[in-house]
Tab-separated table of C-alpha atoms and ligand atoms in Angstrom:
chain	number	residue	atom	x	y	z
U	495	GLU	CA	0.021	-0.057	-0.023
U	496	THR	CA	1.199	3.441	-0.843
U	497	LYS	CA	0.884	6.063	1.864
U	498	VAL	CA	-0.821	9.152	0.511
U	499	TRP	CA	-0.604	12.612	2.049
U	500	LYS	CA	-2.831	15.465	0.881
U	501	ILE	CA	-1.038	18.788	1.227
U	502	ASP	CA	-2.321	22.271	0.319
U	503	PRO	CA	0.617	23.927	-1.524
U	504	MET	CA	-0.619	27.309	-0.192
U	505	ARG	CA	-0.501	26.264	3.442
U	506	ILE	CA	2.767	24.276	3.534
U	507	ASP	CA	3.393	25.259	7.211
U	508	ALA	CA	0.287	23.499	8.340
U	509	HIS	CA	1.632	20.210	6.837
U	510	GLN	CA	5.224	20.227	7.987
U	511	ASN	CA	4.578	16.883	9.852
U	512	ASP	CA	3.556	15.133	6.716
U	513	ILE	CA	6.418	16.553	4.805
U	514	ASN	CA	8.757	15.285	7.564
U	515	ARG	CA	7.303	11.765	7.362
U	516	ALA	CA	7.776	11.704	3.577
U	517	ALA	CA	11.408	12.939	4.102
U	518	GLU	CA	11.853	10.121	6.623
U	519	LEU	CA	10.782	7.586	4.050
U	520	LEU	CA	13.301	9.096	1.593
U	521	LYS	CA	16.053	8.861	4.157
U	522	GLN	CA	15.267	5.160	4.542
U	523	GLN	CA	16.026	4.692	0.793
U	524	GLU	CA	12.241	4.549	-0.111
U	525	VAL	CA	10.724	6.283	-3.152
U	526	VAL	CA	8.119	8.966	-2.704
U	527	ALA	CA	6.175	10.800	-5.536
U	528	PHE	CA	5.699	14.556	-5.159
U	529	PRO	CA	4.310	17.439	-7.146
U	530	THR	CA	6.474	19.889	-9.007
U	531	GLU	CA	5.427	22.899	-11.141
U	532	THR	CA	5.809	20.684	-14.343
U	533	VAL	CA	4.596	17.209	-13.637
U	534	TYR	CA	4.706	14.796	-10.629
U	535	GLY	CA	8.206	13.390	-9.888
U	536	LEU	CA	9.172	10.028	-8.351
U	537	GLY	CA	11.917	10.943	-5.907
U	538	ALA	CA	14.697	9.010	-4.256
U	539	ASP	CA	17.939	9.886	-2.465
U	540	ALA	CA	20.259	10.780	-5.422
U	541	THR	CA	23.374	9.800	-3.537
U	542	SER	CA	22.171	6.267	-2.824
U	543	GLU	CA	22.482	3.655	-5.665
U	544	GLN	CA	20.051	1.390	-3.761
U	545	ALA	CA	17.320	4.031	-3.450
U	546	VAL	CA	17.755	5.096	-7.111
U	547	ARG	CA	17.337	1.473	-8.225
U	548	ARG	CA	13.940	1.487	-6.697
U	549	ILE	CA	12.888	4.300	-9.066
U	550	PHE	CA	13.772	2.254	-12.093
U	551	GLU	CA	12.000	-0.874	-10.632
U	552	ALA	CA	8.745	1.052	-9.722
U	553	LYS	CA	8.579	2.768	-13.189
U	554	GLY	CA	9.841	-0.106	-15.170
U	555	ARG	CA	12.271	2.316	-16.686
U	556	PRO	CA	15.212	1.195	-18.846
U	557	SER	CA	18.357	1.683	-16.773
U	558	ASP	CA	20.264	3.411	-19.624
U	559	ASN	CA	17.937	6.530	-19.419
U	560	PRO	CA	19.475	8.969	-16.870
U	561	LEU	CA	17.434	10.833	-14.194
U	562	ILE	CA	17.228	14.480	-13.210
U	563	VAL	CA	18.666	15.517	-9.816
U	564	HIS	CA	16.387	18.008	-7.921
U	565	VAL	CA	17.729	20.371	-5.313
U	566	ALA	CA	16.361	23.297	-3.333
U	567	GLN	CA	19.322	25.746	-3.419
U	568	PRO	CA	21.709	27.014	-6.040
U	569	GLU	CA	24.676	26.062	-3.673
U	570	GLN	CA	23.599	22.380	-4.011
U	571	VAL	CA	23.890	22.632	-7.754
U	572	HIS	CA	27.546	23.573	-7.266
U	573	GLN	CA	28.200	20.290	-5.301
U	574	LEU	CA	26.841	18.100	-8.108
U	575	VAL	CA	28.978	19.474	-10.937
U	576	THR	CA	32.703	20.127	-11.494
U	577	GLU	CA	32.072	23.755	-12.515
U	578	ILE	CA	29.108	25.859	-13.668
U	579	PRO	CA	29.767	27.313	-17.177
U	580	GLU	CA	29.030	31.000	-17.783
U	581	MET	CA	25.907	30.260	-19.850
U	582	ALA	CA	24.558	27.957	-17.145
U	583	LYS	CA	25.091	30.743	-14.561
U	584	LYS	CA	22.989	33.043	-16.727
U	585	LEU	CA	20.242	30.386	-17.161
U	586	MET	CA	20.215	29.675	-13.405
U	587	GLU	CA	19.785	33.299	-12.630
U	588	ALA	CA	16.977	33.771	-15.130
U	589	PHE	CA	14.921	30.506	-14.680
U	590	MET	CA	15.869	28.700	-11.356
U	591	PRO	CA	13.755	27.799	-9.623
U	592	GLY	CA	11.728	26.894	-12.720
U	593	PRO	CA	10.999	24.409	-15.409
U	594	LEU	CA	14.614	24.187	-16.641
U	595	THR	CA	17.123	21.370	-16.304
U	596	LEU	CA	20.809	21.869	-16.873
U	597	VAL	CA	23.241	19.181	-18.030
U	598	MET	CA	26.750	19.825	-16.827
U	599	ASP	CA	29.830	17.790	-15.977
U	600	SER	CA	29.181	15.584	-12.973
U	601	SER	CA	31.313	15.915	-9.805
U	602	GLY	CA	30.398	12.237	-9.013
U	603	ALA	CA	28.214	13.258	-6.031
U	604	ALA	CA	25.199	11.704	-7.657
U	605	ALA	CA	25.030	7.777	-7.619
U	606	PRO	CA	26.245	6.205	-10.858
U	607	ASN	CA	22.825	4.885	-11.857
U	608	VAL	CA	21.389	8.409	-11.709
U	609	THR	CA	23.503	9.378	-14.640
U	610	ALA	CA	23.262	6.012	-16.332
U	611	GLY	CA	27.088	5.937	-16.381
U	612	LEU	CA	27.454	9.266	-18.245
U	613	SER	CA	30.076	11.919	-17.168
U	614	THR	CA	27.346	14.626	-16.998
U	615	VAL	CA	24.535	15.162	-14.656
U	616	ALA	CA	21.101	16.939	-15.162
U	617	VAL	CA	20.118	19.289	-12.354
U	618	ARG	CA	17.064	21.363	-11.673
U	619	ILE	CA	15.419	23.512	-8.889
U	620	PRO	CA	11.685	22.830	-9.038
U	621	ASP	CA	9.412	25.947	-8.521
U	622	HIS	CA	6.783	24.332	-6.237
U	623	PRO	CA	6.307	24.883	-2.484
U	624	VAL	CA	5.794	21.171	-1.798
U	625	ALA	CA	8.784	20.022	-3.857
U	626	LEU	CA	11.017	22.664	-2.186
U	627	ALA	CA	9.757	21.908	1.384
U	628	LEU	CA	10.461	18.115	0.764
U	629	LEU	CA	13.907	18.794	-0.662
U	630	GLU	CA	14.663	21.116	2.402
U	631	ALA	CA	13.377	18.403	4.880
U	632	CYS	CA	15.217	15.384	3.450
U	633	GLU	CA	18.516	17.267	3.135
U	634	VAL	CA	19.745	15.230	0.120
U	635	PRO	CA	19.274	15.896	-3.541
U	636	LEU	CA	16.442	13.854	-5.010
U	637	ALA	CA	16.714	11.941	-8.277
U	638	ALA	CA	13.250	12.197	-9.762
U	639	PRO	CA	11.911	11.179	-13.228
U	640	SER	CA	8.187	11.709	-14.014
U	641	ALA	CA	6.185	9.535	-11.708
U	642	ASN	CA	4.442	7.488	-14.413
U	643	ARG	CA	4.910	3.896	-15.451
U	644	SER	CA	7.404	3.967	-18.220
U	645	GLY	CA	5.826	4.644	-21.582
U	646	ARG	CA	2.642	6.305	-20.191
U	647	PRO	CA	1.851	9.982	-20.281
U	648	SER	CA	3.557	11.939	-17.415
U	649	PRO	CA	1.235	12.615	-14.374
U	650	THR	CA	-0.144	16.070	-13.750
U	651	THR	CA	-2.289	14.972	-10.827
U	652	ALA	CA	-1.762	12.729	-7.768
U	653	ASP	CA	-4.661	10.553	-9.175
U	654	HIS	CA	-2.545	9.866	-12.355
U	655	VAL	CA	0.398	8.737	-10.158
U	656	TYR	CA	-1.905	6.565	-8.124
U	657	GLN	CA	-3.324	4.901	-11.199
U	658	ASP	CA	0.200	3.980	-12.397
U	659	LEU	CA	2.110	3.302	-9.282
U	660	ASN	CA	-0.171	2.479	-6.298
U	661	GLY	CA	1.402	-0.355	-4.350
U	662	ARG	CA	4.830	0.059	-6.144
U	663	ILE	CA	5.974	3.071	-4.192
U	664	ALA	CA	6.186	3.940	-0.483
U	665	GLY	CA	4.604	7.334	-0.541
U	666	LEU	CA	2.744	9.922	-2.558
U	667	ILE	CA	2.259	13.549	-1.711
U	668	ASP	CA	-0.986	14.830	-3.286
U	669	GLY	CA	-0.417	18.678	-3.782
U	670	GLY	CA	-3.139	19.106	-6.468
U	671	ALA	CA	-2.714	19.559	-10.163
U	672	THR	CA	0.668	20.720	-11.496
U	673	GLY	CA	0.790	24.118	-13.184
U	674	VAL	CA	2.903	23.833	-16.423
U	675	GLY	CA	1.691	20.400	-17.515
U	676	LEU	CA	4.770	19.445	-19.491
U	677	GLU	CA	8.239	18.581	-18.341
U	678	SER	CA	11.143	20.930	-17.870
U	679	THR	CA	13.292	22.044	-20.767
U	680	VAL	CA	16.529	20.034	-20.647
U	681	VAL	CA	19.603	21.998	-21.817
U	682	ASP	CA	23.153	20.681	-22.408
U	683	CYS	CA	25.593	23.245	-21.102
U	684	THR	CA	28.712	21.356	-21.859
U	685	SER	CA	29.463	22.922	-25.202
U	686	GLU	CA	29.954	26.463	-26.599
U	687	ILE	CA	26.283	27.051	-27.219
U	688	PRO	CA	23.407	25.741	-24.988
U	689	ILE	CA	21.891	22.726	-26.742
U	690	ILE	CA	18.118	22.067	-26.180
U	691	LEU	CA	17.844	18.263	-25.612
U	692	ARG	CA	14.185	18.399	-24.701
U	693	PRO	CA	11.806	21.324	-25.303
U	694	GLY	CA	9.726	22.043	-22.218
U	695	GLY	CA	8.429	24.572	-19.743
U	696	ILE	CA	10.887	27.272	-20.700
U	697	THR	CA	10.599	28.207	-24.318
U	698	ARG	CA	13.474	28.541	-26.699
U	699	GLN	CA	12.545	32.254	-27.089
U	700	GLN	CA	12.718	32.804	-23.295
U	701	MET	CA	16.132	31.202	-23.170
U	702	GLU	CA	17.566	33.203	-26.036
U	703	GLU	CA	16.528	36.390	-24.341
U	704	ALA	CA	18.764	35.314	-21.458
U	705	VAL	CA	21.747	33.810	-23.234
U	706	GLY	CA	21.595	34.706	-26.914
U	707	THR	CA	21.821	31.836	-29.388
U	708	THR	CA	20.745	28.351	-28.539
U	709	MET	CA	20.581	25.122	-30.643
U	710	MET	CA	18.123	22.340	-30.948
U	711	ASP	CA	19.586	18.912	-30.537
U	712	PRO	CA	19.829	17.512	-34.126
U	713	ALA	CA	18.543	14.211	-32.698
U	714	LEU	CA	15.158	15.845	-32.036
U	715	ALA	CA	14.660	16.381	-35.739
U	716	SER	CA	14.703	12.650	-36.381
U	717	HIS	CA	11.581	12.341	-34.185
U	718	GLN	CA	9.742	14.854	-36.409
U	719	GLU	CA	8.398	12.175	-38.649
U	720	ALA	CA	6.083	9.836	-36.808
U	721	PRO	CA	6.297	6.329	-38.246
U	722	LYS	CA	3.686	5.859	-40.856
U	723	SER	CA	2.619	2.301	-39.929
U	724	PRO	CA	-0.171	2.182	-37.384
U	725	GLY	CA	0.061	-0.467	-34.807
U	726	MET	CA	3.802	0.083	-34.486
U	727	LYS	CA	4.705	-0.166	-30.871
U	728	TYR	CA	5.338	3.057	-29.071
U	729	THR	CA	6.753	3.633	-25.680
U	730	HIS	CA	6.416	7.351	-25.110
U	731	TYR	CA	3.502	9.211	-23.671
U	732	ALA	CA	1.252	6.561	-25.050
U	733	PRO	CA	-2.513	6.749	-24.518
U	734	GLU	CA	-4.475	3.476	-24.331
U	735	ALA	CA	-5.767	3.801	-27.903
U	736	PRO	CA	-3.541	4.548	-30.933
U	737	LEU	CA	-3.170	8.288	-31.462
U	738	TRP	CA	-3.124	9.844	-34.938
U	739	LEU	CA	-1.798	13.345	-35.360
U	740	ILE	CA	-3.804	15.410	-37.921
U	741	ASP	CA	-1.860	18.326	-39.349
U	742	GLY	CA	-4.080	20.531	-41.520
U	743	ASP	CA	-6.827	23.064	-41.445
U	744	ASP	CA	-10.160	22.468	-39.678
U	745	GLN	CA	-11.899	21.164	-42.788
U	746	PHE	CA	-9.104	18.714	-43.328
U	747	PHE	CA	-9.488	17.383	-39.700
U	748	LYS	CA	-13.256	16.921	-40.197
U	749	ASP	CA	-12.762	15.061	-43.464
U	750	GLN	CA	-10.303	12.701	-41.746
U	751	LEU	CA	-12.759	12.245	-38.851
U	752	TYR	CA	-15.766	11.391	-41.090
U	753	THR	CA	-13.689	9.033	-43.242
U	754	ILE	CA	-12.524	7.072	-40.236
U	755	GLU	CA	-16.005	6.989	-38.658
U	756	GLN	CA	-17.402	5.526	-41.840
U	757	ASP	CA	-16.076	2.065	-41.073
U	758	GLY	CA	-17.680	2.148	-37.565
U	759	SER	CA	-14.523	3.174	-35.612
U	760	ARG	CA	-15.225	4.947	-32.336
U	761	VAL	CA	-13.116	8.039	-32.398
U	762	GLY	CA	-11.831	10.154	-29.499
U	763	ILE	CA	-10.681	13.682	-30.196
U	764	ILE	CA	-8.132	15.920	-28.559
U	765	ALA	CA	-8.388	19.442	-29.975
U	766	SER	CA	-8.339	23.223	-29.377
U	767	ASN	CA	-11.562	24.917	-28.161
U	768	GLU	CA	-11.863	26.394	-31.635
U	769	LEU	CA	-11.920	23.067	-33.347
U	770	ALA	CA	-13.935	21.356	-30.583
U	771	GLU	CA	-16.759	23.827	-31.006
U	772	GLN	CA	-17.145	22.649	-34.673
U	773	LEU	CA	-17.626	19.049	-33.599
U	774	PRO	CA	-20.919	18.797	-31.674
U	775	GLY	CA	-21.888	15.317	-30.558
U	776	GLN	CA	-18.371	13.931	-30.827
U	777	ARG	CA	-16.283	12.568	-27.980
U	778	VAL	CA	-14.059	15.509	-27.785
U	779	LEU	CA	-11.614	16.880	-25.116
U	780	ALA	CA	-10.962	20.584	-25.574
U	781	CYS	CA	-7.567	21.535	-24.126
U	782	GLY	CA	-7.755	25.362	-24.562
U	783	SER	CA	-7.579	28.050	-27.032
U	784	ARG	CA	-5.206	27.963	-30.003
U	785	ALA	CA	-4.285	31.450	-29.179
U	786	ASN	CA	-2.939	30.192	-25.800
U	787	LEU	CA	-0.660	27.185	-26.342
U	788	LYS	CA	0.412	27.384	-22.681
U	789	GLU	CA	-3.185	26.401	-21.754
U	790	ILE	CA	-3.069	23.572	-24.216
U	791	ALA	CA	0.128	22.303	-22.578
U	792	VAL	CA	-1.538	22.307	-19.118
U	793	HIS	CA	-4.338	19.984	-20.219
U	794	LEU	CA	-2.551	17.765	-22.726
U	795	TYR	CA	-1.384	14.862	-20.578
U	796	SER	CA	-4.745	14.585	-18.810
U	797	ALA	CA	-6.397	14.331	-22.233
U	798	LEU	CA	-4.024	11.564	-23.264
U	799	ARG	CA	-5.048	9.610	-20.226
U	800	GLU	CA	-8.717	10.372	-20.479
U	801	PHE	CA	-9.689	8.172	-23.446
U	802	LYS	CA	-9.978	4.449	-22.450
U	803	LYS	CA	-9.494	1.455	-24.741
U	804	ALA	CA	-12.961	0.333	-23.913
U	805	ASP	CA	-14.481	3.502	-25.228
U	806	VAL	CA	-12.516	4.494	-28.309
U	807	ASP	CA	-10.663	2.661	-31.074
U	808	VAL	CA	-8.530	5.571	-32.179
U	809	ILE	CA	-7.734	9.088	-31.014
U	810	LEU	CA	-7.396	11.913	-33.450
U	811	CYS	CA	-5.342	14.830	-32.159
U	812	GLU	CA	-4.995	18.335	-33.663
U	813	ALA	CA	-1.423	19.303	-34.434
U	814	PHE	CA	-0.259	22.700	-33.212
U	815	PRO	CA	2.285	25.254	-34.592
U	816	GLU	CA	5.824	24.352	-33.495
U	817	GLU	CA	6.438	27.747	-31.968
U	818	ASP	CA	6.565	28.927	-28.412
U	819	TYR	CA	5.032	26.248	-26.171
U	820	GLY	CA	4.023	24.466	-29.363
U	821	GLU	CA	7.548	23.153	-29.685
U	822	ALA	CA	7.332	21.112	-26.437
U	823	ILE	CA	3.616	20.166	-27.232
U	824	MET	CA	4.485	18.860	-30.716
U	825	ASN	CA	7.609	17.014	-29.471
U	826	ARG	CA	5.382	14.983	-27.053
U	827	LEU	CA	2.636	14.468	-29.599
U	828	GLN	CA	5.031	13.295	-32.255
U	829	LYS	CA	6.249	10.612	-29.805
U	830	ALA	CA	2.772	9.701	-28.619
U	831	ALA	CA	1.464	9.288	-32.203
U	832	VAL	CA	1.525	6.040	-34.176
U	833	LYS	CA	0.515	7.840	-37.378
U	834	LYS	CA	0.615	11.334	-38.776
U	835	ILE	CA	-1.635	12.684	-41.517
U	836	ASN	CA	-0.512	15.856	-43.253
U	837	GLN	CA	-2.558	18.095	-45.423
U	838	PHE	CA	0.329	19.867	-46.923
M	735	TXA	O1	9.927	18.421	-15.375
M	735	TXA	C1	10.721	17.518	-15.333
M	735	TXA	O2	11.830	17.557	-15.805
M	735	TXA	C2	10.190	16.221	-14.560
M	735	TXA	C3	10.016	16.545	-13.030
M	735	TXA	C4	9.569	15.464	-12.256
M	735	TXA	O3	11.162	17.290	-12.643
M	735	TXA	N1	11.113	15.179	-14.684
M	735	TXA	C5	11.316	14.472	-15.820
M	735	TXA	O4	12.242	13.411	-15.677
M	735	TXA	O5	10.771	14.721	-16.801
M	735	TXA	P1	12.366	12.330	-16.740
M	735	TXA	O6	13.210	11.325	-16.125
M	735	TXA	O7	11.063	11.818	-17.210
M	735	TXA	O8	13.146	13.022	-17.903
M	735	TXA	C6	14.517	13.277	-17.749
M	735	TXA	C7	15.120	13.712	-19.143
M	735	TXA	C8	15.288	12.483	-19.986
M	735	TXA	O9	14.942	12.813	-21.323
M	735	TXA	C9	16.774	12.103	-19.884
M	735	TXA	O10	17.240	11.417	-20.922
M	735	TXA	C10	17.356	13.419	-19.655
M	735	TXA	O11	16.414	14.213	-18.901
M	735	TXA	N2	18.681	13.473	-19.006
M	735	TXA	C11	18.879	13.201	-17.706
M	735	TXA	N3	20.133	13.290	-17.415
M	735	TXA	C12	20.846	13.570	-18.552
M	735	TXA	C13	22.189	13.705	-18.875
M	735	TXA	N4	23.140	13.544	-18.061
M	735	TXA	N5	22.493	13.988	-20.194
M	735	TXA	C14	21.454	14.160	-21.100
M	735	TXA	N6	20.134	14.010	-20.762
M	735	TXA	C15	19.820	13.735	-19.553
M	736	MG	MG1	9.401	10.933	-18.095
């Protein structure tokens, strides 16, 4: 049984006892899920190989995928790395605490399985009162991937974590829904120019205002094309039913929908408010206005979890412009999709 604590992030002081109990479990090498401003994380003492092993076991995560180390204070970042490059200092000043993760050369303070044997370590300071209180209370840095079963959409509520991990983890702090809804931006700071390894809660544009030029990891481009064969097994952000990404105007979307429905398929739809309004009588989840991609990001993972295999045969999802938060949204949708249909 997983112990669950409900904590109001606005009244942290009233819950210090619960925070302390969760910290106690972490000190005993157990794993505890907790809210951050991006998604829920599954935390363990980052200096303990045994504790970190439990994260991989609980999630069913491949051990060659390194974890992010979370700390409360900038001074703790210093202890985890050999040195902080100039660009990283600027990024820390601008965005920490916040949804930004920096990859730097590891000092070796983190257990070897945190970094999956790499010479670098990924570090971030979450901007969430519960996460910060927990980090302060347990006094060690916490390795924490997203608190979902490997391959599932990341959890943005404690309920999502419970669905995936109940009985597999010692504790879960329920601090309500997360704010950003997508994971942190991961930036490699070991070269001349910051390289964005994973688009996320801090946009490329925001970063460039702080440090000038940045680069997208060329490997990201290879994910641009979702495989064309449906049924191909996907292991990222996957909803229960196969997801098809529809890239075109509203009429194109409706044409695809009606074609698919003709053979009797039950279709679930994830769309902007603007498109949803044109689809009365459909099973549609509206995620927010097209004019506000940030809002779409907040609701995306919930939507991916919402449609159940028993109710729909296929999920059609609207594609969004790859700018601003759309860069992160489309990165996740490309990975979640088994098929992409382009109008142009
Ligand atoms: O918002 C977030 O970042 C959430 C919350 C819980 O903090 N965490 C999260 O962790 O998304 P996870 O494990 O799901 O994703 C970590 C990402 C992976 O893509 C991993 O490959 C990358 O960070 N990463 C970790 N360490 C790295 C390293 N040393 N070099 C390159 N990439 C690294
Ligand atoms: Mg993850």
